[in-house]
Amino acid sequence: MRAIILSIGDELTLGQTVDTNSAWLSQRLAAIGYRPIAHLTVPDDQDAIRQAIEESVGRCDVLLISGGLGPTEDDLTRQALSDFLEQPLELNETALENVTRFFKAMKRDMPERNKIQAMLPHGTEMIENTAGTAPGIYCNYQSGDTKTLCRIFIMPGVPKEMKIMFERSVAPRLSTDAGACTPGACILSKTLHTFGVGESAIAQRLGDLMRRDRNPSVGTTVSNGYVSVRINAYSDTRDRAQRELASTVQLCREALGDLIWGEDDQTLQEVVAQLLVSSRKSVATAESCTGGLLAKMLTDVPGSSAYFGYGWITYSNDAKHAQLDVGLDLLGRHGAVSEPVVSAMASEAIKLSGADCALAISGIAGPEGGSQQKPVGTVCIALAEEDNYAVIHNSARTFLFPGDREMIRDRSAKMALTLLRFHLLDKRLPF
Amino acid sequence: MRAIILSIGDELTLGQTVDTNSAWLSQRLAAIGYRPIAHLTVPDDQDAIRQAIEESVGRCDVLLISGGLGPTEDDLTRQALSDFLEQPLELNETALENVTRFFKAMKRDMPERNKIQAMLPHGTEMIENTAGTAPGIYCNYQSGDTKTLCRIFIMPGVPKEMKIMFERSVAPRLSTDAGACTPGACILSKTLHTFGVGESAIAQRLGDLMRRDRNPSVGTTVSNGYVSVRINAYSDTRDRAQRELASTVQLCREALGDLIWGEDDQTLQEVVAQLLVSSRKSVATAESCTGGLLAKMLTDVPGSSAYFGYGWITYSNDAKHAQLDVGLDLLGRHGAVSEPVVSAMASEAIKLSGADCALAISGIAGPEGGSQQKPVGTVCIALAEEDNYAVIHNSARTFLFPGDREMIRDRSAKMALTLLRFHLLDKRLPF
């Protein structure tokens, strides 16, 4: 069963509001067995709305529309539907009661203007709105040429009202149809997250799993430096979708191994925090170019005081020397962005804090400060580990990150967390 | 000039990712005189993409496409464009250099798969990507029937890469054309940003300026704790829109005074950085609950070493005592979240760093750790100022911020920057 989602509003097409309704509705539709094949957004313009309806009905089994049901002059969805159906607007008594009751409950007088919200095209059905004044509209439409039936639901644009209406009145009607999931209609998903290797390297490891005609399908997306693997299982029953999803997830896990740090809503910070807590280790930080971002990420997680107590931001060479005892000769000989310097920072951070391990970062975040030998994006990261008050393990690596200042700082902090993650897992870094 | 924005990706149509690109592009288009008439989103399906392009080109002067340019099998935008134009994909040497250069700069081998990113439909032009491996694609298309010209720009879907490409390569080409606005089509906007006072208090100060029927219109939006005032001027000529916009902006500025910290794309960090640079002052930080976020924000701005050298994250009481010499008696008597403690942290940060001023933050970010007397959200912030090696000014305040851990930490850092801003302006805090 194919669905199209149509959103209406000048604030959307002008970009003043980010449309979150479409994503929410898509997730809900997929969960009950509908496949969203397009999102479409048009302004508060009667012709544009009518045309969008006209072009959508022949292509899908369900058209979900949100927005343009308010009482003001720029709310034109009901007029556009009336145009499209070639049916006049007429007062719907039940709808009028719905609107009136809402004002009564709020102990406010109903402005005359709100009466328009009770006007529905002849032959359509009202959908009750329990959270606002705008009733929704429902109708069936039989395309003349294709003889396919499209069901049209119009809901308010206010996310809260839309969601309540969808759950109460729209989803139940859709579910009864899709219950016996038509073939390929049940969609279940899982996302696996990786960091540290590029999208094409991940794709290479996944190999045939990413074949376009495969079901469950396996695809990759990149977001904020993470390469995520999204597995979608399309099936005729929920049980089968679940089984097929699990087996493909397993194959992906085998292909990618420890590169996968988490799944779905997990964050890298949470995963590292769990590892720290379960291994009863603490960590200190010493940061230059990231300016506190690494410590901020480590403390994003509630309860972070269990593993984090001390952090230094030694942005200047002075600070590296005065606070973390980095030798001026070392700074002079190797430069602030060098493996010896970050190693020294990490060692001293352990000594001063008494933490079990320490991460240190120094790099060139740009846009200025790069050189032929150390271009913008060059970042050194050290991880030191303490044992019995003697630093026993101290390794540093140099990375070259792409992008602008924000990206370089972000990737640096995530790479430091990744080094710590592999260290806590007692695994070699696979890149 | 009409524009359509087409976004591509299964993760979008399945609702797994909220599309923020379309809103961002719409804002940028409106700012340079284009009217976005529709947003459209389709899955990673070659036919669906081709059809979406086909139906869009006849309706707009500019078609902006994002997504589907990656190196994997589910990236099909270039193939769809090739289908639509009926032009074969061919290797573009400049594009190949772009892709190769990116891997070289990162000192990584280029996987064979990435070569596909250098394949462009015959007759189209490459757009350089400076932040990733996927070059963009540009071409003109003359609709056979309507004889109208549509310009097609394809950009990567990763928001960051898309934005950089739009600013560097797409916007400059569009700006040259849109000089003359069609009647009623010119929309010019300006946004003024405030922090520290709620939306309704801002609305009260703006009063009649916010009347619905006013042009230019004045509206407020809340985002990330900032209350922003958006002024939209609709007019038939660019000149008139510009004049009307300027006069309403002036009225808003008079109503809100120093509450406004910046406009449009400015960030609070940048504004504070400019004030620090122009007053030749430096700042040090001492953070507990924000865990480095304040220092991170101060170093978001390129060139921040001019005013920032030292920061401490003293997350534990131990760290406050060992690193910033906060008396154990003081901690015992007042607790870590108290004005005496943050004042002591700020004073010591000045002493150790030699900075002109210091900000210190200690608070209860939650979800645990709150009490009847100091509920979650209680945050103390101190600002100390140095003169001739003697601390002369040290003031602390206690705030109660709403929301979850992330919001409380975010608002705390922004409030610290705001205190510093008013201090550098030599103005009293208006709240």
Coordinates of C-alpha atoms in Angstrom, one line a residue, chain A residues 12-20 22-23 26-27 30 36-43 51 55 59 74 187 189 197-201 203-204 210-212 218-222 230 232 234 285 287 289-293 295-297 299-305 308-316 318-319 322-323 352 366-367 400-407 409, chain B residues 10-20 23 26-27 30 36-45 51 55 59 70-76 102-103 105-108 111 113-114 131 158 160 164 187 189 212 230 232 234 285 287 290-293 295-297 299-305 308-316 318-319 322-323 352 366-367 405 409:
Chain A
L12 CA 7.2 25.4 5.4
T13 CA 8.0 26.4 1.8
L14 CA 9.7 29.6 3.0
G15 CA 11.8 27.4 5.3
Q16 CA 10.8 29.3 8.5
T17 CA 9.6 26.0 10.0
V18 CA 11.2 22.6 9.6
D19 CA 8.6 20.1 8.6
T20 CA 8.7 17.3 11.2
S22 CA 6.2 14.2 7.4
A23 CA 8.9 12.2 9.1
S26 CA 6.2 8.2 7.6
Q27 CA 7.5 6.3 10.6
A30 CA 5.7 2.2 7.8
P36 CA 5.6 6.3 1.9
I37 CA 6.6 6.9 -1.7
A38 CA 6.8 10.7 -1.5
H39 CA 6.6 13.8 0.6
L40 CA 5.3 17.0 -1.0
T41 CA 5.1 20.5 0.5
V42 CA 3.2 23.4 -1.1
P43 CA 2.4 27.0 0.1
Q51 CA -3.0 20.6 -8.1
E55 CA -1.4 14.7 -9.0
R59 CA -0.4 7.4 -7.5
D74 CA -4.5 31.9 4.6
I187 CA 8.4 -2.5 7.1
S189 CA 14.0 -1.2 10.5
V197 CA 36.1 4.4 8.2
G198 CA 34.5 6.0 5.1
E199 CA 31.1 5.1 3.5
S200 CA 32.6 3.3 0.6
A201 CA 34.9 1.1 2.8
A203 CA 30.0 -0.6 1.6
Q204 CA 32.9 -2.8 0.4
M210 CA 23.8 -3.9 -0.3
R211 CA 22.4 -5.3 -3.6
R212 CA 19.5 -3.1 -4.7
V218 CA 20.8 -2.6 3.4
G219 CA 21.8 1.0 2.8
T220 CA 24.3 3.4 4.2
T221 CA 23.9 7.0 5.3
V222 CA 26.4 9.5 6.6
R230 CA 20.1 1.0 7.8
N232 CA 14.7 -2.3 6.2
Y234 CA 9.7 -5.5 3.9
T285 CA 40.9 15.0 29.4
E287 CA 42.4 19.4 25.2
C289 CA 42.0 22.4 19.5
T290 CA 38.7 20.8 20.7
G291 CA 38.5 23.4 23.5
G292 CA 36.4 21.3 25.9
L293 CA 34.3 19.5 23.4
A295 CA 34.9 16.6 28.0
K296 CA 31.5 18.0 27.1
M297 CA 30.7 14.8 25.3
T299 CA 29.7 14.6 30.5
D300 CA 26.7 14.5 28.1
V301 CA 25.6 11.3 29.8
P302 CA 23.8 11.4 33.2
G303 CA 25.9 10.0 36.0
S304 CA 29.2 10.9 34.3
S305 CA 30.7 11.9 37.6
F308 CA 35.0 11.8 35.0
G309 CA 36.3 14.4 37.4
Y310 CA 39.1 16.4 35.8
G311 CA 39.6 18.1 32.5
W312 CA 42.1 20.7 31.2
I313 CA 41.7 23.0 28.3
T314 CA 45.2 24.1 27.5
Y315 CA 44.6 26.2 24.4
S316 CA 47.8 28.2 24.5
D318 CA 51.6 28.8 28.0
A319 CA 48.7 26.8 29.4
A322 CA 52.0 25.9 33.2
Q323 CA 49.1 23.5 33.7
L352 CA 47.3 15.3 38.4
G366 CA 41.7 26.0 11.1
P367 CA 40.8 28.0 9.1
L400 CA 43.9 14.2 9.1
F401 CA 40.3 15.2 9.2
P402 CA 38.4 16.8 6.3
G403 CA 36.0 19.8 6.5
D404 CA 35.8 23.1 8.3
R405 CA 36.7 24.0 11.8
E406 CA 33.5 22.6 13.3
M407 CA 33.8 19.3 11.5
R409 CA 36.8 19.6 16.1
Chain B
D10 CA 14.9 6.3 1.7
E11 CA 15.8 7.6 5.2
L12 CA 13.7 10.7 4.4
T13 CA 10.6 9.0 2.9
L14 CA 10.7 6.4 5.7
G15 CA 10.8 9.2 8.3
Q16 CA 14.0 8.0 9.8
T17 CA 15.7 11.3 9.2
V18 CA 13.9 14.7 9.4
D19 CA 14.7 16.7 6.3
T20 CA 16.3 20.0 7.4
A23 CA 14.0 24.5 5.1
S26 CA 14.2 27.8 1.2
Q27 CA 15.4 30.4 3.6
A30 CA 14.0 33.6 -0.3
P36 CA 10.2 28.3 -3.2
I37 CA 6.9 26.9 -4.6
A38 CA 7.3 23.3 -3.5
H39 CA 9.4 20.8 -1.6
L40 CA 9.4 17.3 -2.9
T41 CA 11.0 14.2 -1.3
V42 CA 11.3 10.8 -3.1
P43 CA 13.1 7.5 -2.1
D44 CA 16.4 6.2 -3.5
D45 CA 14.6 4.9 -6.6
Q51 CA 9.9 11.4 -12.7
E55 CA 7.6 17.0 -13.4
R59 CA 7.3 24.6 -13.3
G70 CA 27.2 9.0 -2.6
P71 CA 29.4 6.1 -3.9
T72 CA 27.1 3.2 -3.0
E73 CA 24.5 1.3 -5.0
D74 CA 21.6 3.1 -3.4
D75 CA 22.9 6.5 -4.6
L76 CA 21.0 6.9 -7.9
F102 CA 40.0 14.5 -1.3
F103 CA 41.4 11.1 -0.6
A105 CA 44.5 15.1 1.3
M106 CA 43.1 12.6 3.9
K107 CA 46.1 10.3 3.1
R108 CA 43.7 7.4 2.4
P111 CA 38.2 2.8 -3.0
R113 CA 33.7 2.5 -5.9
N114 CA 34.2 6.2 -5.4
A131 CA 34.0 19.2 2.2
V158 CA 24.9 15.6 3.9
K160 CA 27.1 20.3 6.0
I164 CA 29.1 24.7 1.9
I187 CA 10.5 38.8 0.2
S189 CA 13.8 39.0 5.8
R212 CA -1.1 39.9 11.9
R230 CA 11.7 37.5 12.3
N232 CA 9.5 39.7 6.6
Y234 CA 6.8 41.6 1.1
T285 CA 36.9 29.4 32.1
E287 CA 33.4 24.7 34.6
T290 CA 28.7 22.3 31.7
G291 CA 31.8 20.0 31.5
G292 CA 33.7 22.1 28.9
L293 CA 30.7 23.4 26.8
A295 CA 35.1 26.8 26.6
K296 CA 34.0 24.8 23.5
M297 CA 31.6 27.7 22.6
T299 CA 36.7 28.4 20.9
D300 CA 34.0 27.8 18.2
V301 CA 35.2 31.0 16.6
P302 CA 38.3 31.0 14.4
G303 CA 41.1 33.0 16.0
S304 CA 39.9 32.3 19.5
S305 CA 43.5 32.0 20.7
F308 CA 41.3 32.3 25.2
G309 CA 44.2 30.3 26.6
Y310 CA 43.2 28.5 29.7
G311 CA 40.1 26.4 30.8
W312 CA 39.5 24.0 33.7
I313 CA 36.8 21.4 34.0
T314 CA 36.6 20.7 37.7
Y315 CA 33.7 18.2 37.6
S316 CA 34.4 16.6 41.0
D318 CA 38.4 17.0 44.4
A319 CA 39.2 18.7 41.2
A322 CA 43.1 20.5 43.8
Q323 CA 43.1 22.5 40.6
L352 CA 46.5 30.9 37.3
G366 CA 20.2 16.4 36.4
P367 CA 18.4 14.2 36.0
R405 CA 20.2 17.9 31.1
R409 CA 23.9 22.8 30.2

